[in-house]
């Protein structure tokens, strides 16, 4: 088993999403001693509701998300920007992982956010909002490890992001730093 287990949550449910492709790129450029898993199932998680977040009533999809995050030593969030902020599906995942308050599945774990969009802004507002929500949920956002990718249509065209050497290198650097932080936390 590897020393680092990174769970990747993607804020877009679209099958051909550039953000999903960025998550796939993270898997291919990860260090050999790290396991990177892109979570498939955020679309099945119901909106957070405290009335159903009680023993015996928590939906199976929410339990599965929490179990995957608990198993992870770090989290990588990959997000587009919807109407100037974080997509609801990613915010909902953070909400489920923040509970129970102070003891949620991401508490104390290193987290990095990668944002991407066709605009030159690179989804920076979503990046900021995702980082803020993670910090409030108890995750440890690596503030000095950030990546916002703008102009994705011009940058990638019909190609997969992994085919862009510069972007693959940037993603590889982010993942390597996240893995390093994860290992430092485990050995501390």
mmCIF file of C-alpha atoms in Angstrom:
data_model
loop_
_atom_site.group_PDB
_atom_site.id
_atom_site.type_symbol
_atom_site.label_atom_id
_atom_site.label_comp_id
_atom_site.label_asym_id
_atom_site.label_seq_id
_atom_site.Cartn_x
_atom_site.Cartn_y
_atom_site.Cartn_z
ATOM 1 C CA UNK A 1 0.000 0.000 0.000
ATOM 2 C CA UNK A 2 1.237 3.479 -0.791
ATOM 3 C CA UNK A 3 2.145 6.073 1.811
ATOM 4 C CA UNK A 4 -0.290 8.604 0.390
ATOM 5 C CA UNK A 5 -3.876 8.112 -0.647
ATOM 6 C CA UNK A 6 -5.351 11.187 -2.350
ATOM 7 C CA UNK A 7 -9.070 11.451 -2.969
ATOM 8 C CA UNK A 8 -9.997 13.703 -5.903
ATOM 9 C CA UNK A 9 -13.383 15.418 -5.914
ATOM 10 C CA UNK A 10 -14.455 17.016 -9.204
ATOM 11 C CA UNK A 11 -16.967 19.853 -9.213
ATOM 12 C CA UNK A 12 -18.346 19.033 -12.657
ATOM 13 C CA UNK A 13 -20.601 16.068 -13.375
ATOM 14 C CA UNK A 14 -20.326 16.420 -17.165
ATOM 15 C CA UNK A 15 -18.732 13.329 -18.741
ATOM 16 C CA UNK A 16 -16.366 15.292 -20.996
ATOM 17 C CA UNK A 17 -15.601 18.039 -18.480
ATOM 18 C CA UNK A 18 -12.153 19.616 -18.704
ATOM 19 C CA UNK A 19 -12.108 19.526 -14.910
ATOM 20 C CA UNK A 20 -12.680 15.775 -14.970
ATOM 21 C CA UNK A 21 -9.848 15.486 -17.489
ATOM 22 C CA UNK A 22 -7.608 17.523 -15.190
ATOM 23 C CA UNK A 23 -8.426 15.043 -12.406
ATOM 24 C CA UNK A 24 -7.516 12.177 -14.753
ATOM 25 C CA UNK A 25 -4.256 13.963 -15.529
ATOM 26 C CA UNK A 26 -3.519 14.161 -11.800
ATOM 27 C CA UNK A 27 -3.750 10.377 -11.661
ATOM 28 C CA UNK A 28 -1.298 9.923 -14.538
ATOM 29 C CA UNK A 29 1.310 12.409 -13.253
ATOM 30 C CA UNK A 30 1.215 11.376 -9.590
ATOM 31 C CA UNK A 31 4.323 10.098 -7.829
ATOM 32 C CA UNK A 32 4.698 6.322 -7.935
ATOM 33 C CA UNK A 33 4.305 6.013 -4.172
ATOM 34 C CA UNK A 34 0.887 7.684 -4.157
ATOM 35 C CA UNK A 35 -2.548 6.332 -4.879
ATOM 36 C CA UNK A 36 -4.780 8.941 -6.518
ATOM 37 C CA UNK A 37 -8.486 8.078 -6.748
ATOM 38 C CA UNK A 38 -11.026 10.193 -8.604
ATOM 39 C CA UNK A 39 -14.302 9.861 -6.717
ATOM 40 C CA UNK A 40 -17.215 8.839 -8.896
ATOM 41 C CA UNK A 41 -20.550 9.392 -7.229
ATOM 42 C CA UNK A 42 -20.885 13.029 -6.173
ATOM 43 C CA UNK A 43 -24.007 13.306 -8.319
ATOM 44 C CA UNK A 44 -25.675 10.650 -6.162
ATOM 45 C CA UNK A 45 -25.105 12.456 -2.860
ATOM 46 C CA UNK A 46 -28.286 14.264 -1.751
ATOM 47 C CA UNK A 47 -28.140 17.866 -0.642
ATOM 48 C CA UNK A 48 -26.930 18.121 2.911
ATOM 49 C CA UNK A 49 -29.786 18.147 5.397
ATOM 50 C CA UNK A 50 -29.256 17.805 9.117
ATOM 51 C CA UNK A 51 -32.576 15.940 9.386
ATOM 52 C CA UNK A 52 -31.117 12.981 7.461
ATOM 53 C CA UNK A 53 -27.624 13.218 8.943
ATOM 54 C CA UNK A 54 -28.468 11.040 11.928
ATOM 55 C CA UNK A 55 -27.444 7.482 12.751
ATOM 56 C CA UNK A 56 -29.547 5.070 10.740
ATOM 57 C CA UNK A 57 -30.774 7.717 8.298
ATOM 58 C CA UNK A 58 -27.633 8.888 6.501
ATOM 59 C CA UNK A 59 -28.058 8.095 2.793
ATOM 60 C CA UNK A 60 -25.751 5.405 1.417
ATOM 61 C CA UNK A 61 -24.189 7.814 -1.099
ATOM 62 C CA UNK A 62 -23.219 10.226 1.698
ATOM 63 C CA UNK A 63 -21.814 7.371 3.796
ATOM 64 C CA UNK A 64 -19.742 6.197 0.823
ATOM 65 C CA UNK A 65 -18.345 9.712 0.291
ATOM 66 C CA UNK A 66 -17.434 10.016 3.966
ATOM 67 C CA UNK A 67 -15.797 6.577 3.964
ATOM 68 C CA UNK A 68 -13.699 7.455 0.909
ATOM 69 C CA UNK A 69 -12.591 10.735 2.501
ATOM 70 C CA UNK A 70 -11.799 9.065 5.821
ATOM 71 C CA UNK A 71 -9.595 6.544 4.011
ATOM 72 C CA UNK A 72 -7.738 9.352 2.213
ATOM 73 C CA UNK A 73 -4.654 10.992 3.630
ATOM 74 C CA UNK A 74 -5.261 14.115 1.488
ATOM 75 C CA UNK A 75 -7.854 15.613 -0.831
ATOM 76 C CA UNK A 76 -7.557 17.298 -4.217
ATOM 77 C CA UNK A 77 -10.519 19.387 -5.348
ATOM 78 C CA UNK A 78 -10.847 20.210 -9.038
ATOM 79 C CA UNK A 79 -13.445 22.846 -9.769
ATOM 80 C CA UNK A 80 -14.957 24.872 -12.558
ATOM 81 C CA UNK A 81 -16.725 28.132 -11.788
ATOM 82 C CA UNK A 82 -20.500 28.372 -11.996
ATOM 83 C CA UNK A 83 -21.944 31.893 -11.849
ATOM 84 C CA UNK A 84 -18.860 33.230 -10.125
ATOM 85 C CA UNK A 85 -18.586 30.597 -7.409
ATOM 86 C CA UNK A 86 -18.154 26.929 -6.528
ATOM 87 C CA UNK A 87 -20.505 24.390 -8.145
ATOM 88 C CA UNK A 88 -23.259 23.090 -5.866
ATOM 89 C CA UNK A 89 -22.125 19.469 -6.177
ATOM 90 C CA UNK A 90 -18.673 20.259 -4.777
ATOM 91 C CA UNK A 91 -19.998 22.537 -2.032
ATOM 92 C CA UNK A 92 -22.448 19.785 -1.068
ATOM 93 C CA UNK A 93 -19.596 17.270 -0.801
ATOM 94 C CA UNK A 94 -17.689 19.653 1.464
ATOM 95 C CA UNK A 95 -20.821 20.096 3.581
ATOM 96 C CA UNK A 96 -21.229 16.327 4.063
ATOM 97 C CA UNK A 97 -17.518 15.933 4.837
ATOM 98 C CA UNK A 98 -17.623 18.754 7.401
ATOM 99 C CA UNK A 99 -19.934 16.808 9.696
ATOM 100 C CA UNK A 100 -19.948 15.980 12.487
ATOM 101 C CA UNK A 101 -18.642 19.463 13.215
ATOM 102 C CA UNK A 102 -15.022 19.379 14.342
ATOM 103 C CA UNK A 103 -14.658 15.690 13.516
ATOM 104 C CA UNK A 104 -15.565 15.519 9.819
ATOM 105 C CA UNK A 105 -13.699 13.369 7.315
ATOM 106 C CA UNK A 106 -11.439 16.175 6.075
ATOM 107 C CA UNK A 107 -10.439 17.644 9.425
ATOM 108 C CA UNK A 108 -6.684 18.235 9.551
ATOM 109 C CA UNK A 109 -6.045 16.682 6.142
ATOM 110 C CA UNK A 110 -4.024 18.531 3.511
ATOM 111 C CA UNK A 111 -6.184 19.832 0.672
ATOM 112 C CA UNK A 112 -5.301 21.484 -2.621
ATOM 113 C CA UNK A 113 -7.710 23.133 -5.042
ATOM 114 C CA UNK A 114 -7.197 23.255 -8.792
ATOM 115 C CA UNK A 115 -9.618 25.451 -10.708
ATOM 116 C CA UNK A 116 -10.127 25.721 -14.450
ATOM 117 C CA UNK A 117 -12.413 27.499 -16.863
ATOM 118 C CA UNK A 118 -12.573 28.789 -20.424
ATOM 119 C CA UNK A 119 -12.310 32.355 -19.137
ATOM 120 C CA UNK A 120 -9.003 34.014 -18.497
ATOM 121 C CA UNK A 121 -10.037 34.194 -14.829
ATOM 122 C CA UNK A 122 -9.276 30.477 -14.442
ATOM 123 C CA UNK A 123 -12.209 30.038 -12.041
ATOM 124 C CA UNK A 124 -10.300 31.935 -9.360
ATOM 125 C CA UNK A 125 -13.483 32.900 -7.520
ATOM 126 C CA UNK A 126 -14.525 29.249 -7.297
ATOM 127 C CA UNK A 127 -10.974 28.453 -6.215
ATOM 128 C CA UNK A 128 -11.188 31.010 -3.409
ATOM 129 C CA UNK A 129 -14.662 29.887 -2.326
ATOM 130 C CA UNK A 130 -13.699 26.192 -2.335
ATOM 131 C CA UNK A 131 -10.594 26.954 -0.269
ATOM 132 C CA UNK A 132 -12.647 28.990 2.194
ATOM 133 C CA UNK A 133 -15.270 26.245 2.596
ATOM 134 C CA UNK A 134 -12.555 23.607 3.105
ATOM 135 C CA UNK A 135 -10.810 25.699 5.765
ATOM 136 C CA UNK A 136 -14.088 26.199 7.637
ATOM 137 C CA UNK A 137 -14.771 22.450 7.346
ATOM 138 C CA UNK A 138 -11.430 21.790 9.050
ATOM 139 C CA UNK A 139 -9.280 20.855 6.091
ATOM 140 C CA UNK A 140 -5.735 22.200 5.861
ATOM 141 C CA UNK A 141 -5.564 24.074 2.548
ATOM 142 C CA UNK A 142 -2.016 24.274 1.218
ATOM 143 C CA UNK A 143 -2.053 28.013 0.541
ATOM 144 C CA UNK A 144 1.318 28.017 -1.239
ATOM 145 C CA UNK A 145 0.233 25.270 -3.666
ATOM 146 C CA UNK A 146 -2.360 26.727 -5.990
ATOM 147 C CA UNK A 147 -3.292 26.217 -9.602
ATOM 148 C CA UNK A 148 -5.878 28.112 -11.632
ATOM 149 C CA UNK A 149 -6.001 27.244 -15.312
ATOM 150 C CA UNK A 150 -7.633 29.838 -17.540
ATOM 151 C CA UNK A 151 -8.387 29.834 -21.246
ATOM 152 C CA UNK A 152 -8.976 26.088 -21.354
ATOM 153 C CA UNK A 153 -10.637 26.115 -24.783
ATOM 154 C CA UNK A 154 -7.701 27.906 -26.403
ATOM 155 C CA UNK A 155 -5.162 25.979 -24.324
ATOM 156 C CA UNK A 156 -6.492 22.467 -24.956
ATOM 157 C CA UNK A 157 -8.881 22.621 -27.913
ATOM 158 C CA UNK A 158 -10.040 19.049 -28.461
ATOM 159 C CA UNK A 159 -6.937 17.635 -26.752
ATOM 160 C CA UNK A 160 -6.857 16.154 -23.270
ATOM 161 C CA UNK A 161 -5.039 18.364 -20.715
ATOM 162 C CA UNK A 162 -2.453 15.598 -20.158
ATOM 163 C CA UNK A 163 -1.270 16.272 -23.723
ATOM 164 C CA UNK A 164 -0.232 19.800 -22.725
ATOM 165 C CA UNK A 165 3.263 19.442 -21.262
ATOM 166 C CA UNK A 166 3.151 22.730 -19.355
ATOM 167 C CA UNK A 167 -0.209 22.010 -17.705
ATOM 168 C CA UNK A 168 0.719 18.387 -16.979
ATOM 169 C CA UNK A 169 3.873 19.627 -15.301
ATOM 170 C CA UNK A 170 1.939 22.141 -13.206
ATOM 171 C CA UNK A 171 -0.584 19.485 -12.153
ATOM 172 C CA UNK A 172 2.278 17.092 -11.390
ATOM 173 C CA UNK A 173 3.901 19.706 -9.152
ATOM 174 C CA UNK A 174 0.632 20.331 -7.274
ATOM 175 C CA UNK A 175 0.026 16.606 -6.749
ATOM 176 C CA UNK A 176 3.623 16.015 -5.632
ATOM 177 C CA UNK A 177 3.349 18.818 -3.063
ATOM 178 C CA UNK A 178 0.034 17.436 -1.802
ATOM 179 C CA UNK A 179 1.521 13.947 -1.489
ATOM 180 C CA UNK A 180 4.537 15.389 0.344
ATOM 181 C CA UNK A 181 2.263 17.224 2.810
ATOM 182 C CA UNK A 182 0.252 14.054 3.303
ATOM 183 C CA UNK A 183 3.366 12.037 4.125
ATOM 184 C CA UNK A 184 4.640 14.718 6.499
ATOM 185 C CA UNK A 185 1.330 14.616 8.343
ATOM 186 C CA UNK A 186 1.425 10.814 8.626
ATOM 187 C CA UNK A 187 5.021 10.808 9.902
ATOM 188 C CA UNK A 188 4.418 13.626 12.400
#
